[in-house]
Short mmCIF file of C-alpha atoms and ligand atoms in Angstrom, two decimals:
data_model
loop_
_atom_site.label_atom_id
_atom_site.label_comp_id
_atom_site.label_asym_id
_atom_site.label_seq_id
_atom_site.Cartn_x
_atom_site.Cartn_y
_atom_site.Cartn_z
CA MET A 1007 -35.44 -44.28 40.44
CA LYS A 1008 -36.15 -41.93 43.32
CA CYS A 1009 -35.47 -42.01 47.05
CA ARG A 1010 -38.41 -43.35 48.96
CA PHE A 1011 -38.13 -40.59 51.57
CA CYS A 1012 -37.20 -37.40 49.74
CA GLY A 1013 -37.69 -38.08 46.04
CA LYS A 1014 -34.06 -37.24 45.17
CA LYS A 1015 -32.16 -39.46 42.74
CA ALA A 1016 -31.59 -42.93 44.24
CA TYR A 1017 -28.05 -43.90 45.25
CA ILE A 1018 -28.86 -47.54 46.02
CA LYS A 1019 -31.56 -50.13 45.65
CA LEU A 1020 -31.94 -52.22 48.80
CA HIS A 1021 -33.47 -55.64 48.41
CA HIS A 1022 -34.49 -56.45 51.94
CA PRO A 1023 -36.57 -54.46 52.73
CA LYS A 1024 -37.00 -53.45 49.12
CA MET A 1025 -36.48 -49.71 48.68
CA TYR A 1026 -34.56 -47.03 46.81
CA LEU A 1027 -32.60 -44.52 48.87
CA CYS A 1028 -30.60 -41.40 48.10
CA ARG A 1029 -27.08 -41.12 49.48
CA GLU A 1030 -28.08 -39.17 52.62
CA HIS A 1031 -31.00 -41.42 53.47
CA PHE A 1032 -28.92 -44.52 52.85
CA MET A 1033 -26.24 -43.24 55.27
CA GLU A 1034 -28.91 -42.53 57.86
CA TYR A 1035 -30.45 -45.98 57.32
CA PHE A 1036 -27.08 -47.71 57.67
CA GLU A 1037 -26.07 -45.82 60.81
CA ARG A 1038 -29.45 -46.48 62.41
CA LYS A 1039 -29.15 -50.17 61.64
CA VAL A 1040 -25.73 -50.34 63.34
CA LYS A 1041 -27.07 -48.37 66.32
CA ARG A 1042 -29.99 -50.78 66.63
CA THR A 1043 -27.66 -53.80 66.52
CA ILE A 1044 -25.59 -52.27 69.33
CA GLU A 1045 -28.73 -51.67 71.42
CA LYS A 1046 -30.48 -54.94 70.65
CA TYR A 1047 -27.55 -57.15 71.61
CA ARG A 1048 -26.19 -54.71 74.24
CA LEU A 1049 -22.79 -54.67 72.61
CA LEU A 1050 -21.35 -51.53 74.17
CA GLY A 1051 -21.94 -50.23 77.68
CA LYS A 1052 -21.69 -46.66 78.91
CA GLY A 1053 -18.17 -45.59 79.73
CA GLU A 1054 -16.56 -48.75 78.36
CA ARG A 1055 -13.11 -48.34 76.83
CA ILE A 1056 -13.44 -49.48 73.22
CA LEU A 1057 -10.65 -50.91 71.06
CA VAL A 1058 -11.44 -51.36 67.36
CA ALA A 1059 -9.30 -53.91 65.49
CA VAL A 1060 -8.57 -52.32 62.12
CA SER A 1061 -7.09 -54.16 59.14
CA GLY A 1062 -7.13 -51.43 56.49
CA GLY A 1063 -10.08 -53.13 54.80
CA LYS A 1064 -13.59 -51.75 54.34
CA ASP A 1065 -15.35 -53.44 57.26
CA SER A 1066 -13.16 -52.27 60.10
CA ALA A 1067 -12.81 -48.82 58.49
CA VAL A 1068 -16.59 -48.51 58.32
CA VAL A 1069 -17.24 -49.79 61.83
CA SER A 1070 -14.74 -47.35 63.34
CA TYR A 1071 -16.20 -44.48 61.28
CA VAL A 1072 -19.78 -45.25 62.33
CA LEU A 1073 -18.91 -45.75 66.02
CA LYS A 1074 -17.20 -42.39 66.03
CA LYS A 1075 -20.20 -40.82 64.31
CA LEU A 1076 -22.53 -42.37 66.88
CA GLY A 1077 -20.52 -40.59 69.57
CA TYR A 1078 -18.36 -43.42 70.92
CA ASP A 1079 -14.87 -42.71 72.10
CA ILE A 1080 -12.68 -45.31 70.42
CA GLU A 1081 -9.04 -46.25 69.96
CA CYS A 1082 -7.86 -48.47 67.10
CA LEU A 1083 -5.37 -51.33 66.93
CA HIS A 1084 -3.68 -52.49 63.75
CA ILE A 1085 -1.50 -55.57 63.60
CA ASN A 1086 1.12 -55.34 60.89
CA LEU A 1087 1.48 -59.01 59.96
CA GLY A 1088 4.86 -58.58 58.25
CA ILE A 1089 3.62 -59.89 54.90
CA GLY A 1090 5.75 -57.70 52.59
CA GLU A 1091 4.04 -55.05 50.48
CA TYR A 1092 0.60 -56.28 51.52
CA SER A 1093 1.19 -55.42 55.18
CA ALA A 1094 2.97 -52.14 54.42
CA LYS A 1095 -0.04 -51.03 52.37
CA SER A 1096 -2.55 -52.20 54.96
CA GLU A 1097 -0.78 -50.17 57.63
CA GLU A 1098 -0.85 -47.07 55.41
CA TYR A 1099 -4.60 -47.42 54.93
CA THR A 1100 -5.26 -47.75 58.66
CA LYS A 1101 -3.23 -44.58 59.25
CA LYS A 1102 -5.28 -42.64 56.69
CA GLN A 1103 -8.55 -44.01 58.03
CA SER A 1104 -7.72 -43.14 61.64
CA GLU A 1105 -6.68 -39.63 60.63
CA MET A 1106 -10.00 -39.21 58.84
CA ILE A 1107 -11.97 -39.91 62.02
CA ASN A 1108 -9.38 -38.43 64.33
CA SER A 1109 -8.93 -41.54 66.46
CA LYS A 1110 -5.83 -42.86 68.18
CA LEU A 1111 -4.17 -45.72 66.31
CA HIS A 1112 -1.92 -48.29 67.96
CA ILE A 1113 0.27 -50.42 65.70
CA VAL A 1114 1.79 -53.74 66.69
CA ARG A 1115 4.33 -55.05 64.18
CA ILE A 1116 4.69 -58.83 64.28
CA LYS A 1117 8.21 -58.79 62.83
CA GLU A 1118 9.45 -56.41 65.52
CA LEU A 1119 7.57 -58.23 68.26
CA LEU A 1120 8.30 -61.83 67.29
CA GLY A 1121 11.28 -61.70 64.94
CA ALA A 1122 9.45 -63.04 61.89
CA GLY A 1123 6.44 -62.15 59.80
CA ILE A 1124 3.42 -64.31 59.03
CA GLY A 1125 4.56 -66.76 56.35
CA GLU A 1126 8.17 -66.75 57.53
CA LEU A 1127 7.75 -69.06 60.48
CA LYS A 1128 8.80 -72.71 60.14
CA THR A 1129 5.88 -74.72 61.44
CA SER A 1130 3.67 -77.57 60.31
CA ARG A 1131 0.55 -75.41 60.79
CA PRO A 1132 -1.00 -73.75 57.73
CA THR A 1133 -0.13 -70.05 57.51
CA CYS A 1134 -3.71 -68.86 57.94
CA SER A 1135 -4.14 -70.98 61.00
CA TYR A 1136 -1.20 -69.56 62.99
CA CYS A 1137 -2.00 -66.10 61.63
CA GLY A 1138 -5.48 -66.43 63.16
CA ILE A 1139 -4.04 -67.62 66.48
CA THR A 1140 -1.61 -64.69 66.46
CA LYS A 1141 -4.23 -62.04 65.65
CA ARG A 1142 -6.75 -63.29 68.20
CA TYR A 1143 -4.08 -63.49 70.91
CA ILE A 1144 -2.74 -59.99 70.25
CA PHE A 1145 -6.22 -58.40 70.08
CA ASN A 1146 -6.99 -59.90 73.45
CA LYS A 1147 -3.67 -59.37 75.21
CA PHE A 1148 -3.36 -55.81 73.95
CA ALA A 1149 -6.89 -55.02 75.17
CA HIS A 1150 -6.29 -56.79 78.48
CA ASP A 1151 -2.87 -55.21 79.18
CA ASN A 1152 -4.14 -51.72 78.36
CA SER A 1153 -7.44 -52.04 80.26
CA PHE A 1154 -9.86 -51.90 77.36
CA ASP A 1155 -13.31 -53.31 78.17
CA VAL A 1156 -14.27 -54.41 74.70
CA ILE A 1157 -12.76 -55.33 71.32
CA VAL A 1158 -14.72 -54.42 68.19
CA THR A 1159 -14.20 -56.23 64.88
CA GLY A 1160 -15.60 -55.48 61.44
CA HIS A 1161 -17.35 -58.82 60.74
CA ASN A 1162 -20.49 -58.28 58.67
CA LEU A 1163 -23.60 -60.35 57.93
CA ASP A 1164 -21.99 -62.08 54.93
CA ASP A 1165 -18.96 -63.08 57.02
CA GLU A 1166 -21.17 -64.52 59.71
CA ALA A 1167 -23.53 -66.31 57.34
CA SER A 1168 -20.66 -67.91 55.41
CA PHE A 1169 -18.89 -68.88 58.65
CA ILE A 1170 -22.00 -70.66 59.94
CA PHE A 1171 -22.67 -72.21 56.53
CA SER A 1172 -19.16 -73.61 56.13
CA ASN A 1173 -19.10 -74.97 59.67
CA ILE A 1174 -22.39 -76.72 59.10
CA MET A 1175 -21.18 -78.13 55.77
CA ASN A 1176 -18.16 -79.55 57.59
CA TRP A 1177 -20.08 -80.37 60.78
CA ASN A 1178 -17.62 -78.44 62.91
CA THR A 1179 -20.30 -78.27 65.54
CA GLN A 1180 -18.00 -77.18 68.34
CA TYR A 1181 -17.35 -73.91 66.47
CA LEU A 1182 -21.08 -73.32 66.23
CA ALA A 1183 -21.66 -73.05 69.97
CA LYS A 1184 -19.99 -69.74 70.49
CA GLN A 1185 -20.53 -67.50 67.46
CA GLY A 1186 -22.61 -64.37 67.54
CA PRO A 1187 -22.58 -60.58 67.73
CA LEU A 1188 -21.25 -60.70 71.30
CA LEU A 1189 -18.71 -62.99 72.91
CA PRO A 1190 -18.76 -62.15 76.61
CA GLY A 1191 -15.49 -61.54 78.41
CA GLU A 1192 -14.39 -63.95 81.08
CA GLY A 1193 -11.33 -63.75 83.31
CA LYS A 1194 -8.50 -62.51 81.10
CA PHE A 1195 -10.64 -62.82 77.96
CA VAL A 1196 -11.89 -59.39 76.93
CA LYS A 1197 -15.44 -59.07 75.53
CA LYS A 1198 -15.64 -59.10 71.70
CA VAL A 1199 -18.41 -57.53 69.65
CA LYS A 1200 -19.46 -57.16 66.00
CA PRO A 1201 -21.59 -54.04 65.41
CA LEU A 1202 -21.87 -54.79 61.64
CA TYR A 1203 -23.56 -58.11 62.40
CA GLU A 1204 -26.76 -57.19 60.59
CA VAL A 1205 -25.46 -55.25 57.59
CA THR A 1206 -24.46 -56.95 54.36
CA GLU A 1207 -21.12 -56.66 52.62
CA ARG A 1208 -22.85 -54.81 49.79
CA GLU A 1209 -24.21 -52.25 52.24
CA VAL A 1210 -20.77 -51.83 53.83
CA VAL A 1211 -19.18 -51.18 50.43
CA ALA A 1212 -21.92 -48.71 49.52
CA TYR A 1213 -21.52 -46.90 52.85
CA ALA A 1214 -17.73 -46.65 52.49
CA LEU A 1215 -18.21 -45.17 49.04
CA ALA A 1216 -20.94 -42.79 50.25
CA VAL A 1217 -18.80 -41.25 53.00
CA GLY A 1218 -15.52 -41.40 51.04
CA ILE A 1219 -13.56 -43.99 52.98
CA ASP A 1220 -10.48 -45.22 51.14
CA TYR A 1221 -9.67 -48.86 51.87
CA MET A 1222 -7.42 -51.77 50.98
CA LEU A 1223 -8.82 -53.93 48.20
CA GLU A 1224 -6.08 -56.53 47.91
CA GLU A 1225 -6.56 -59.88 49.57
CA CYS A 1226 -3.86 -61.35 51.75
CA PRO A 1227 -1.54 -63.52 49.58
CA TYR A 1228 -2.13 -66.47 51.92
CA SER A 1229 -5.87 -65.99 51.86
CA ARG A 1230 -7.85 -69.15 52.39
CA GLY A 1231 -10.24 -67.05 50.32
CA ALA A 1232 -11.35 -69.63 47.77
CA THR A 1233 -13.63 -71.77 49.93
CA THR A 1234 -14.99 -68.89 52.01
CA LEU A 1235 -15.69 -67.04 48.78
CA SER A 1236 -17.60 -69.93 47.27
CA TYR A 1237 -19.82 -70.12 50.36
CA LYS A 1238 -20.41 -66.39 50.08
CA GLU A 1239 -21.26 -66.77 46.40
CA ILE A 1240 -23.79 -69.52 47.05
CA LEU A 1241 -25.43 -67.44 49.78
CA ASN A 1242 -25.55 -64.45 47.44
CA GLN A 1243 -27.24 -66.51 44.74
CA MET A 1244 -29.84 -67.64 47.26
CA GLU A 1245 -30.23 -64.08 48.51
CA GLU A 1246 -30.93 -62.90 44.99
CA LYS A 1247 -33.72 -65.42 44.54
CA ARG A 1248 -35.08 -64.88 48.01
CA PRO A 1249 -34.08 -61.56 49.59
CA GLY A 1250 -33.58 -61.88 53.34
CA THR A 1251 -32.11 -65.39 53.17
CA LYS A 1252 -28.82 -64.44 54.85
CA MET A 1253 -30.51 -62.53 57.66
CA ASN A 1254 -33.01 -65.35 58.30
CA PHE A 1255 -30.24 -67.91 58.27
CA VAL A 1256 -28.14 -66.02 60.83
CA LYS A 1257 -31.08 -65.12 63.05
CA GLY A 1258 -32.31 -68.72 62.93
CA TYR A 1259 -28.82 -69.83 63.95
CA LEU A 1260 -28.83 -67.48 66.96
CA ARG A 1261 -32.13 -69.01 68.09
CA LYS A 1262 -30.81 -72.56 67.70
CA ARG A 1263 -27.27 -71.96 68.88
CA TYR A 1264 -27.98 -73.62 72.24
CA LEU A 1265 -28.32 -76.94 70.41
CA PHE A 1266 -24.59 -76.89 69.72
CA GLU A 1267 -23.55 -76.08 73.27
CA GLN A 1268 -23.29 -79.71 74.32
CA GLU A 1269 -20.69 -80.18 71.61
CA VAL A 1270 -18.19 -78.02 73.44
CA GLU A 1271 -15.68 -79.90 75.48
CA LYS A 1272 -15.80 -78.35 78.91
CA ARG A 1273 -12.13 -78.18 79.70
CA GLU A 1274 -10.83 -76.22 82.66
CA LEU A 1275 -8.65 -73.37 81.49
CA LYS A 1276 -5.24 -73.08 83.08
CA GLU A 1277 -2.79 -70.22 82.93
CA CYS A 1278 -0.14 -70.47 80.23
CA GLU A 1279 3.22 -71.18 81.87
CA VAL A 1280 4.91 -68.62 79.64
CA CYS A 1281 2.49 -65.69 79.47
CA GLY A 1282 -0.12 -66.34 82.15
CA MET A 1283 -3.02 -65.96 79.72
CA PRO A 1284 -5.84 -68.57 79.69
CA SER A 1285 -4.90 -71.83 77.99
CA SER A 1286 -6.25 -75.35 77.71
CA GLY A 1287 -2.73 -76.83 77.79
CA GLU A 1288 0.36 -76.04 79.83
CA ILE A 1289 1.47 -73.53 77.20
CA CYS A 1290 -1.01 -71.52 75.11
CA SER A 1291 -1.13 -72.00 71.35
CA PHE A 1292 0.34 -68.53 70.70
CA CYS A 1293 3.41 -69.08 72.90
CA ARG A 1294 3.75 -72.59 71.47
CA VAL A 1295 3.57 -71.52 67.82
CA TRP A 1296 6.10 -68.74 68.34
CA ARG A 1297 8.23 -70.87 70.72
CA LEU A 1298 8.30 -68.13 73.32
CA LYS A 1299 10.25 -68.30 76.54
CA LYS A 1300 8.82 -65.09 77.96
CA PRO A 1301 5.55 -63.19 77.39
CA VAL A 1302 5.23 -60.55 74.70
CA GLU A 1303 5.11 -57.01 76.04
CA LEU A 1304 2.11 -55.09 74.70
CA GLU A 1305 1.47 -52.50 77.36
CA VAL A 1306 1.44 -48.96 75.99
CA LYS A 1307 2.71 -46.74 78.74
CA GLU A 1308 0.63 -43.64 78.01
CA VAL A 1309 -2.61 -45.60 77.57
CA LYS A 1310 -2.61 -47.19 81.01
CA ARG A 1311 -4.92 -45.40 83.41
P1 AMP B 627 -10.83 -61.10 58.52
O1 AMP B 627 -10.71 -62.32 59.35
O2 AMP B 627 -9.59 -60.74 57.76
O3 AMP B 627 -12.09 -61.05 57.71
O4 AMP B 627 -10.99 -59.89 59.56
C1 AMP B 627 -12.04 -59.81 60.44
C2 AMP B 627 -11.85 -58.61 61.35
O5 AMP B 627 -10.68 -58.76 62.13
C3 AMP B 627 -11.66 -57.29 60.61
O6 AMP B 627 -12.88 -56.69 60.30
C4 AMP B 627 -10.89 -56.48 61.62
O7 AMP B 627 -11.75 -55.94 62.60
C5 AMP B 627 -10.01 -57.52 62.28
N1 AMP B 627 -8.67 -57.62 61.65
C6 AMP B 627 -8.30 -58.43 60.62
N2 AMP B 627 -6.99 -58.28 60.33
C7 AMP B 627 -6.50 -57.36 61.19
C8 AMP B 627 -5.21 -56.77 61.42
N3 AMP B 627 -4.15 -57.11 60.68
N4 AMP B 627 -5.09 -55.85 62.40
C9 AMP B 627 -6.15 -55.51 63.16
N5 AMP B 627 -7.37 -56.02 63.00
C10 AMP B 627 -7.57 -56.94 62.04
FE1 FES B 628 -3.64 -64.03 58.02
FE2 FES B 628 -3.64 -63.82 55.51
S1 FES B 628 -4.42 -62.42 56.93
S2 FES B 628 -2.71 -65.36 56.63
ZN1 ZN B 629 -33.56 -39.29 50.27
ZN1 ZN B 630 1.08 -68.04 76.40
#
């Protein structure tokens, strides 16, 4: 098959809209789509200091690569979760990826910061749950303490569609009030954005391959993978029968999101007694999980303006 624009040999067949593209035209298509997402949802403002959270995986590697290519000045943050070989390898990938795009990489190592890795802490919470709390807290506190205006993550259309799907299946309606390509900042919460919101996982993989990005394939050993994966599989089957299903589902959700807003308990946020960050209780979940007596120090001296 031939590229729809130049007639060269096709690199990929897209299903929605249906077309064949050569490698160059696919790259152009992908980058334009990300640029349009950024413009449409006003994800990034002029002069904002951008921090990209990079895991070593394909999504965050691709989002940092494309942002750089679109002319954004970015810095990256990797959290080494202290999960043995898996984390050591992830860190290596983020180093290679940052070198490739010539961007500054900050690394926070959980074991050094908190004395134990993810999976080593004695708590009744499931590992993935306190891992999530830890990552979200560090993304935000690092960005806040080092005066970044926005945190970028690599979430793609498949991630978003399966997140919405699983939360509807479980009627976790309170989680459905606040998802989207942009979570505005408020007080000490730094704005969070997802520039890959409208590209599929398949497109991200094809783009990484097209530009030669090397990324971590292994899943985290504690991955809650199974259920998320089955939701992704179901959505992919539906997508195959009816191309555009995922995009319609997510866009429909964004239009109807307001319906879930009343589900959110409006609780006044206080300041955590330990770290001073916003919290619904006296002590925030991060300081509680890690039983902290004083705040973690994340300020990077040379970054501060
Ligand atoms: P996940 O929840 O693993 O699908 O990751 C979603 C996004 O969070 C990724 O695309 C990254 O932007 C970010 N992320 C995940 N793990 C890490 C990590 N260890 N360090 C920095 N960013 C991460
Ligand atoms: Fe957090 Fe696996 S990445 S538990
Ligand atoms: Zn072409
Ligand atoms: Zn706290």
